[in-house]
Short mmCIF file of C-alpha atoms in Angstrom, two decimals:
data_model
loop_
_atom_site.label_atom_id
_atom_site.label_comp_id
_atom_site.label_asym_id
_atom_site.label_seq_id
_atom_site.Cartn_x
_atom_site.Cartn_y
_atom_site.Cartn_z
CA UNK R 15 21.42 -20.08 39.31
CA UNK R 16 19.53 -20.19 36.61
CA UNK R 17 18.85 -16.75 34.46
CA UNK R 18 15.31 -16.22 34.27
CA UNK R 19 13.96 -14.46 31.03
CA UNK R 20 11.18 -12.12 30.71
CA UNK R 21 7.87 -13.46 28.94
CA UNK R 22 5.47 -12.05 26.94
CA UNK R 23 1.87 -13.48 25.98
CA UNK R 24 -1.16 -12.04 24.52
CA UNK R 25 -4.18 -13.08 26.48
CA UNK R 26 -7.56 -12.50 26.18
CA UNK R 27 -7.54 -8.80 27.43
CA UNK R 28 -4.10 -7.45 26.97
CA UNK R 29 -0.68 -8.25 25.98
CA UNK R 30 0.97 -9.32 29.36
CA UNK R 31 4.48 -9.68 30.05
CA UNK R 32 6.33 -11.38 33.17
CA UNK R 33 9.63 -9.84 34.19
CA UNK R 34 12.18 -11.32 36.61
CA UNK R 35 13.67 -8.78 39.22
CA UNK R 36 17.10 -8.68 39.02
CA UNK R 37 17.67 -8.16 42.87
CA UNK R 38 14.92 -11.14 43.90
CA UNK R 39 16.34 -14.47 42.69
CA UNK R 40 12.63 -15.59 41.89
CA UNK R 41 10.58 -12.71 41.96
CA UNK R 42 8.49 -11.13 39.04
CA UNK R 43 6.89 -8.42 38.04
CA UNK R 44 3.44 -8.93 35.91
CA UNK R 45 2.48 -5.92 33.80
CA UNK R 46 -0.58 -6.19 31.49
CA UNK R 47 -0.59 -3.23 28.44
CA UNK R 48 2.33 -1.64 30.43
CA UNK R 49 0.92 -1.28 33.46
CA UNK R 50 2.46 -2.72 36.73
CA UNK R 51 -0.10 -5.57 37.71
CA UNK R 52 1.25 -8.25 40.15
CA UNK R 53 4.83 -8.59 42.22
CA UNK R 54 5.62 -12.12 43.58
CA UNK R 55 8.68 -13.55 45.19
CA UNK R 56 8.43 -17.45 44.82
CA UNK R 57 10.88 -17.66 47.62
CA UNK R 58 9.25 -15.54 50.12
CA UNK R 59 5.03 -14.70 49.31
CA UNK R 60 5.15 -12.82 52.27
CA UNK R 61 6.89 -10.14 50.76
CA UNK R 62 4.83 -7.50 49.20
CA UNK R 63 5.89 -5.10 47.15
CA UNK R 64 2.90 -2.92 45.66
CA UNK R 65 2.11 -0.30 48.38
CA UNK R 66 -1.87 -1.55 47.87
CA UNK R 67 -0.52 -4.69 48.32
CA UNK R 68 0.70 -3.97 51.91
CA UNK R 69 -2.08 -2.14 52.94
CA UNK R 70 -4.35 -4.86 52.03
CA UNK R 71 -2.06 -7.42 53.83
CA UNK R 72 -2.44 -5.35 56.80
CA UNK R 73 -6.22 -5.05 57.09
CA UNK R 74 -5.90 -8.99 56.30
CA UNK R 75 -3.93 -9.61 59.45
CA UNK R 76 -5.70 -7.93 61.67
CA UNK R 77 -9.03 -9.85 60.83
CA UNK R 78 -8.45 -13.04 62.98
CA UNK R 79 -5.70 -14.46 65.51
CA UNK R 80 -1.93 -14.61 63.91
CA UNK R 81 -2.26 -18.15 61.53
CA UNK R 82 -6.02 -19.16 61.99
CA UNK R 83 -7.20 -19.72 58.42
CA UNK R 84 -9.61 -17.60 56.67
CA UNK R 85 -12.59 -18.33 54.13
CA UNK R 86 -11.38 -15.81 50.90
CA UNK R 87 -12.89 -14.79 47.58
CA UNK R 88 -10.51 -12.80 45.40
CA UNK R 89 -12.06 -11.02 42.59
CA UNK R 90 -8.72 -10.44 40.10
CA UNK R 91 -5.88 -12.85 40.10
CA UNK R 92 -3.33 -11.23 38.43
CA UNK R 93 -0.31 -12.86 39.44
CA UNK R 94 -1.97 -14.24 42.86
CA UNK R 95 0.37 -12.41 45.18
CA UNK R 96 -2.53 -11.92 47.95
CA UNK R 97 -3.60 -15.47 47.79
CA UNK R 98 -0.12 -16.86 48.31
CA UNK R 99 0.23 -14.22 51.16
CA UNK R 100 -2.48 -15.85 52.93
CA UNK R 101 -1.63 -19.27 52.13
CA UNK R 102 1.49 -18.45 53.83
CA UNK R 103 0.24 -16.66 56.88
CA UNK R 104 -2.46 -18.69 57.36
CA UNK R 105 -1.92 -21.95 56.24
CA UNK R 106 -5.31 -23.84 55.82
CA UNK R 107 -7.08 -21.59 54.55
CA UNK R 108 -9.78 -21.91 51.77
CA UNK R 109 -9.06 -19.53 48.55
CA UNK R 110 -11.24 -18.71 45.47
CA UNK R 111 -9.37 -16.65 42.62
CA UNK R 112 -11.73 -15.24 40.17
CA UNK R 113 -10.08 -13.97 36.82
CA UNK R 114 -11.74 -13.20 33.89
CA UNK R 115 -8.61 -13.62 31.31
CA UNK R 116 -8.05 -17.05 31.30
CA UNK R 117 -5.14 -16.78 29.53
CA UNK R 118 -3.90 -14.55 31.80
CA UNK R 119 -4.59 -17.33 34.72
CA UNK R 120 -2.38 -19.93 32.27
CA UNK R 121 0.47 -17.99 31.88
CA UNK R 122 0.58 -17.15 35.48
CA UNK R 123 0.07 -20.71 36.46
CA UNK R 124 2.70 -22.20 33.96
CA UNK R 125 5.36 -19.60 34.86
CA UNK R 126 4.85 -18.66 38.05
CA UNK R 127 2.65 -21.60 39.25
CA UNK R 128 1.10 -21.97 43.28
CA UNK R 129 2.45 -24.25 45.32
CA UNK R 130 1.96 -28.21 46.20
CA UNK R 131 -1.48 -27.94 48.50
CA UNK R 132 -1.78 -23.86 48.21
CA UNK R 133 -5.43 -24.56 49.10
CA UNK R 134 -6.34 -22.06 45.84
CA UNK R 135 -9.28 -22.94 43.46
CA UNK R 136 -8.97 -20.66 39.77
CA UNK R 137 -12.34 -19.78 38.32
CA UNK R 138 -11.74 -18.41 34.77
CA UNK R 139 -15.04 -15.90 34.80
CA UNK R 140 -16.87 -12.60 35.09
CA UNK R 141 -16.47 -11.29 38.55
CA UNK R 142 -19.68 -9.89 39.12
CA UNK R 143 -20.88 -13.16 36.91
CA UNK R 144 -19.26 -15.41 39.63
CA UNK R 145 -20.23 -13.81 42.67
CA UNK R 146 -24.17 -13.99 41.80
CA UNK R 147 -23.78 -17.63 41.32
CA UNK R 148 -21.81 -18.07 44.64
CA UNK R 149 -23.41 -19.75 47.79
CA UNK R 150 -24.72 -17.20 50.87
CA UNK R 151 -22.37 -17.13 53.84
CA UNK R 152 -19.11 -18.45 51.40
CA UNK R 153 -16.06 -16.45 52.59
CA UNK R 154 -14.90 -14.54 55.85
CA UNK R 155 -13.01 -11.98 53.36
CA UNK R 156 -13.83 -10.72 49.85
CA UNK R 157 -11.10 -8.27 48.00
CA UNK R 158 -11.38 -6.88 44.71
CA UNK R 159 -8.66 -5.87 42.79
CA UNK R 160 -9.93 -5.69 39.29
CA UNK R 161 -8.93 -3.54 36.71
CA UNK R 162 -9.71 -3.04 33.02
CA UNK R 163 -7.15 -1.20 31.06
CA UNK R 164 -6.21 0.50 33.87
CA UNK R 165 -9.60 1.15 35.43
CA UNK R 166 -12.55 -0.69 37.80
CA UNK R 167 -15.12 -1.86 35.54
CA UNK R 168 -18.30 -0.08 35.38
CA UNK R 169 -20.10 -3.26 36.67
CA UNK R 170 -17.86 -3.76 39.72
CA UNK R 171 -19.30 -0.26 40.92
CA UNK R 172 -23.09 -0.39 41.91
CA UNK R 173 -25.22 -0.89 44.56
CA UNK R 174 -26.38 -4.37 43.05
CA UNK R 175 -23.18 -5.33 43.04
CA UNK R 176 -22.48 -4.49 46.70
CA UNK R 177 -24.85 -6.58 47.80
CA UNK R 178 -23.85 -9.33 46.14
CA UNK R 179 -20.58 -9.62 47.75
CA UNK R 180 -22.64 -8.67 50.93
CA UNK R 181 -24.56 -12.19 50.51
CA UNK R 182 -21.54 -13.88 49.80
CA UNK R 183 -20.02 -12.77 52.96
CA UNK R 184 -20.18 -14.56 55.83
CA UNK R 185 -22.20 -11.90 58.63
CA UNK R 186 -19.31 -10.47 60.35
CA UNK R 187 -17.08 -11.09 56.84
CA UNK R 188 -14.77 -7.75 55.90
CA UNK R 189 -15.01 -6.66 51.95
CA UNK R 190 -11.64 -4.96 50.59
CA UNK R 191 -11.29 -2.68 47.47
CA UNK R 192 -8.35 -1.24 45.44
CA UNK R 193 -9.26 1.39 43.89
CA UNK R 194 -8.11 4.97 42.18
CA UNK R 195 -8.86 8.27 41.95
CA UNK R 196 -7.54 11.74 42.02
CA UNK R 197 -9.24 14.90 43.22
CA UNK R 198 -12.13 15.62 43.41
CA UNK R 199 -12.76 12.38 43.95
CA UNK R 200 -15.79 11.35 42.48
CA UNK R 201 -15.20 8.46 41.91
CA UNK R 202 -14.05 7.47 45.69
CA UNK R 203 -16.34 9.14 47.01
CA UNK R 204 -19.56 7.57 45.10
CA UNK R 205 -17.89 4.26 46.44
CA UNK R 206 -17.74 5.14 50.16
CA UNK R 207 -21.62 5.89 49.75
CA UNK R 208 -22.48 2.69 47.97
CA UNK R 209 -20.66 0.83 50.56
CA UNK R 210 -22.09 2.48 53.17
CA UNK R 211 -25.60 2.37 52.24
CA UNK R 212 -24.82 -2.22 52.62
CA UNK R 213 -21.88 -1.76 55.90
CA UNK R 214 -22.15 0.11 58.77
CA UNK R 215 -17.76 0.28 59.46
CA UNK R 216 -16.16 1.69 56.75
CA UNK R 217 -12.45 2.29 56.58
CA UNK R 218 -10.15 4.37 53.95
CA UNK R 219 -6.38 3.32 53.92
CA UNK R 220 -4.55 5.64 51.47
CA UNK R 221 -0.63 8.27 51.19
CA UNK R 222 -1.65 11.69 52.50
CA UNK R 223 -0.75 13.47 49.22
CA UNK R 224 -3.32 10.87 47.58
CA UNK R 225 -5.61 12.40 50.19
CA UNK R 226 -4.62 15.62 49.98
CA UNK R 227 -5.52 15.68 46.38
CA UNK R 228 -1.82 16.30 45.27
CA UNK R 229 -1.84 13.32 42.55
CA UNK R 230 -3.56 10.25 41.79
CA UNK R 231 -3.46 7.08 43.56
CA UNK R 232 -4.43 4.00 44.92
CA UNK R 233 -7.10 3.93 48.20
CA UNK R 234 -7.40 0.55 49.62
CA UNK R 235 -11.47 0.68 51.56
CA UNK R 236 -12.14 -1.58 53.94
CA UNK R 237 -15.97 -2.56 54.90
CA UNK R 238 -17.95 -4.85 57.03
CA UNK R 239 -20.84 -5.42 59.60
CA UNK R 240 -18.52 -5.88 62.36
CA UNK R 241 -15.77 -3.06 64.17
CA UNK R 242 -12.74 -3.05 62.08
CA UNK R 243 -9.32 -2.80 64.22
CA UNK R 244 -9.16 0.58 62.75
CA UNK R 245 -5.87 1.00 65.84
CA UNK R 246 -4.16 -1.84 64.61
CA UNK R 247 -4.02 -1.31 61.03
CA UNK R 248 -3.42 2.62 61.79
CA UNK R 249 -0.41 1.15 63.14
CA UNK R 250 0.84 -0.90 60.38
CA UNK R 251 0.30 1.80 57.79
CA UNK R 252 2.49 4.63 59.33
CA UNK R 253 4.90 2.37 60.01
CA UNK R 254 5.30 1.30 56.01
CA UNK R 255 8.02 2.31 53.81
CA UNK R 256 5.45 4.83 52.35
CA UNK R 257 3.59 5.79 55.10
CA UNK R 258 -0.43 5.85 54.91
CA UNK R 259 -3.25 7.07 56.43
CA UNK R 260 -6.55 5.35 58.08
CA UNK R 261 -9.64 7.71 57.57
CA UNK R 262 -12.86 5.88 59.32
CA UNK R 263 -16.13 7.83 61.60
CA UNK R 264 -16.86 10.93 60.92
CA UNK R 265 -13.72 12.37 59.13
CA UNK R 266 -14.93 9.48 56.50
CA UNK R 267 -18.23 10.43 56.28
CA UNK R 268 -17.31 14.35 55.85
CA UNK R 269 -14.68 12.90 52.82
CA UNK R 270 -17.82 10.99 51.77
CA UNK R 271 -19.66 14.25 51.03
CA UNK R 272 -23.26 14.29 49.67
CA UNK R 273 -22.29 11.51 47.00
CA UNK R 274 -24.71 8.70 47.25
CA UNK R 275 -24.73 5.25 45.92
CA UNK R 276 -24.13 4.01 42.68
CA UNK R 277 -26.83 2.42 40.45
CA UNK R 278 -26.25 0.16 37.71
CA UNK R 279 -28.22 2.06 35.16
CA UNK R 280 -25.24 5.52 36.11
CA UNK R 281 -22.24 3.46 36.93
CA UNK R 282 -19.27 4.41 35.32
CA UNK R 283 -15.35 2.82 35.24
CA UNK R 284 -12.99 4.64 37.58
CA UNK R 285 -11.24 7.27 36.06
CA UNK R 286 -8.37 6.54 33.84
CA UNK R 287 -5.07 7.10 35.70
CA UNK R 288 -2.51 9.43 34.22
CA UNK R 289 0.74 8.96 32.34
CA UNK R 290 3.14 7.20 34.79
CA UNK R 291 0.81 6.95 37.55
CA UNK R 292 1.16 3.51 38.43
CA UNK R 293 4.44 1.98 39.54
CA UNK R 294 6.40 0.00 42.58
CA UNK R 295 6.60 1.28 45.72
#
């Protein structure tokens, strides 16, 4: 076997460094100004090892039969763990990665490069930028995982933007966030409104002491035109390692409060995460 040695690059937004796992054979862990960013296992991309990561995986297989390939837009690349998950589990299917640090992208790609026929395009651009360029009816599933230093751009926030990945979507096409927040959650909560002012099913996958307001975490939302399988991915998240929750209806809306929707001319980043926050689960 050959020993794999950690690498460190500064790119356009950060100073990222790949780290092998010492327990994976081929697995690495991406961090980007210290913060945990990306986990992939070239051996086996169906292994996820961010708790988001999961809980995005499972909203992702419930969204058509086991294998039948999917139309996807990712907005952050990261390492591109979710879009070799789905190249995996659903072989054929067509994948846009949209990264703004290109140099990010090339060290990913030279490292810890995609696969022969992956079915991936890499678009080194704005996300927001990208999306209002983008064809109507593009992609069955849009997920953004973007984060700035640590936090959702300001831009990635609004009402303006919602729709935009609305008109991207194909009409019964499922948008995914990862996002953060601690209590009170005003942050969360202002996104739950601006979604739901463009969706009519909203879903909120997140721990119970994220909930609960005991610290701050990571709330994977779920939202689209057509019924989610709210059951199904219930299931799958109690049954994880780190058990989650599935808040949809009315306990949703009450969460939801009176915040309303975001405009661009008040949007705000999500709020910077505390010391140690972020890590694997």
């Amino acid at each position: 076997m050959t020993e794999q040695i950690p690498v460190s690059r500064t790119t356009d937004h950060g100073t990222a460094k790949l780290m092998p796992d010492v327990d994976r054979e081929r697995a690495w862990l991406l961090t980007v100004d210290g913060a945990p960013q990306s986990y992939v296992d070239l051996d086996d991309p169906q292994y996820l090892e961010f708790e988001y990561a999961r809980r995005l995986g499972f909203v992702l297989d419930t969204l058509a039969a086991e294998g039948a390939p999917l139309g996807v837009v990712h907005l952050g690349g990261g390492a591109l763990t979710l879009p070799r998950y789905v190249a995996a589990t659903r072989p054929g299917s067509r994948q846009d990665v949209v990264e703004a640090d290109r140099a990010l992208l090339e060290l990913v790609t030279e490292h810890v490069p995609l696969p022969a026929g992956s079915g991936v395009a890499l678009h080194a651009a704005d996300a927001r930028a990208w999306l209002e360029g983008a064809p109507d009816d593009h992609a069955d599933v849009l997920i953004a995982d973007v984060f700035g230093g640590s936090r959702v751009p300001a831009h990635l926030t609004t009402l303006a933007y919602v729709r935009t990945a609305e008109r991207v979507l194909r009409p019964d096409g499922v948008y995914l966030a990862n996002l953060a927040d601690a209590a009170p959650f005003g942050f969360l909560r202002s996104q739950l409104a601006t979604l739901a002012a463009v969706f009519e099913e909203l879903a909120l996958i997140a721990e119970p002491a994220v909930l609960r307001g005991r610290r701050f975490g990571n709330a994977v939302v779920a939202a689209s035109h057509r019924p989610l399988d709210i059951a199904a991915m219930a299931r799958r998240s109690a049954a994880d390692a780190f058990p989650a929750r599935v808040e949809h209806g009315a306990a949703l809306r009450e969460f939801t409060g009176s915040a309303g929707p975001v405009e661009d001319s008040d949007a705000v980043p999500s709020p910077a995460p505390p010391d140690g926050a972020f890590g694997i689960g």
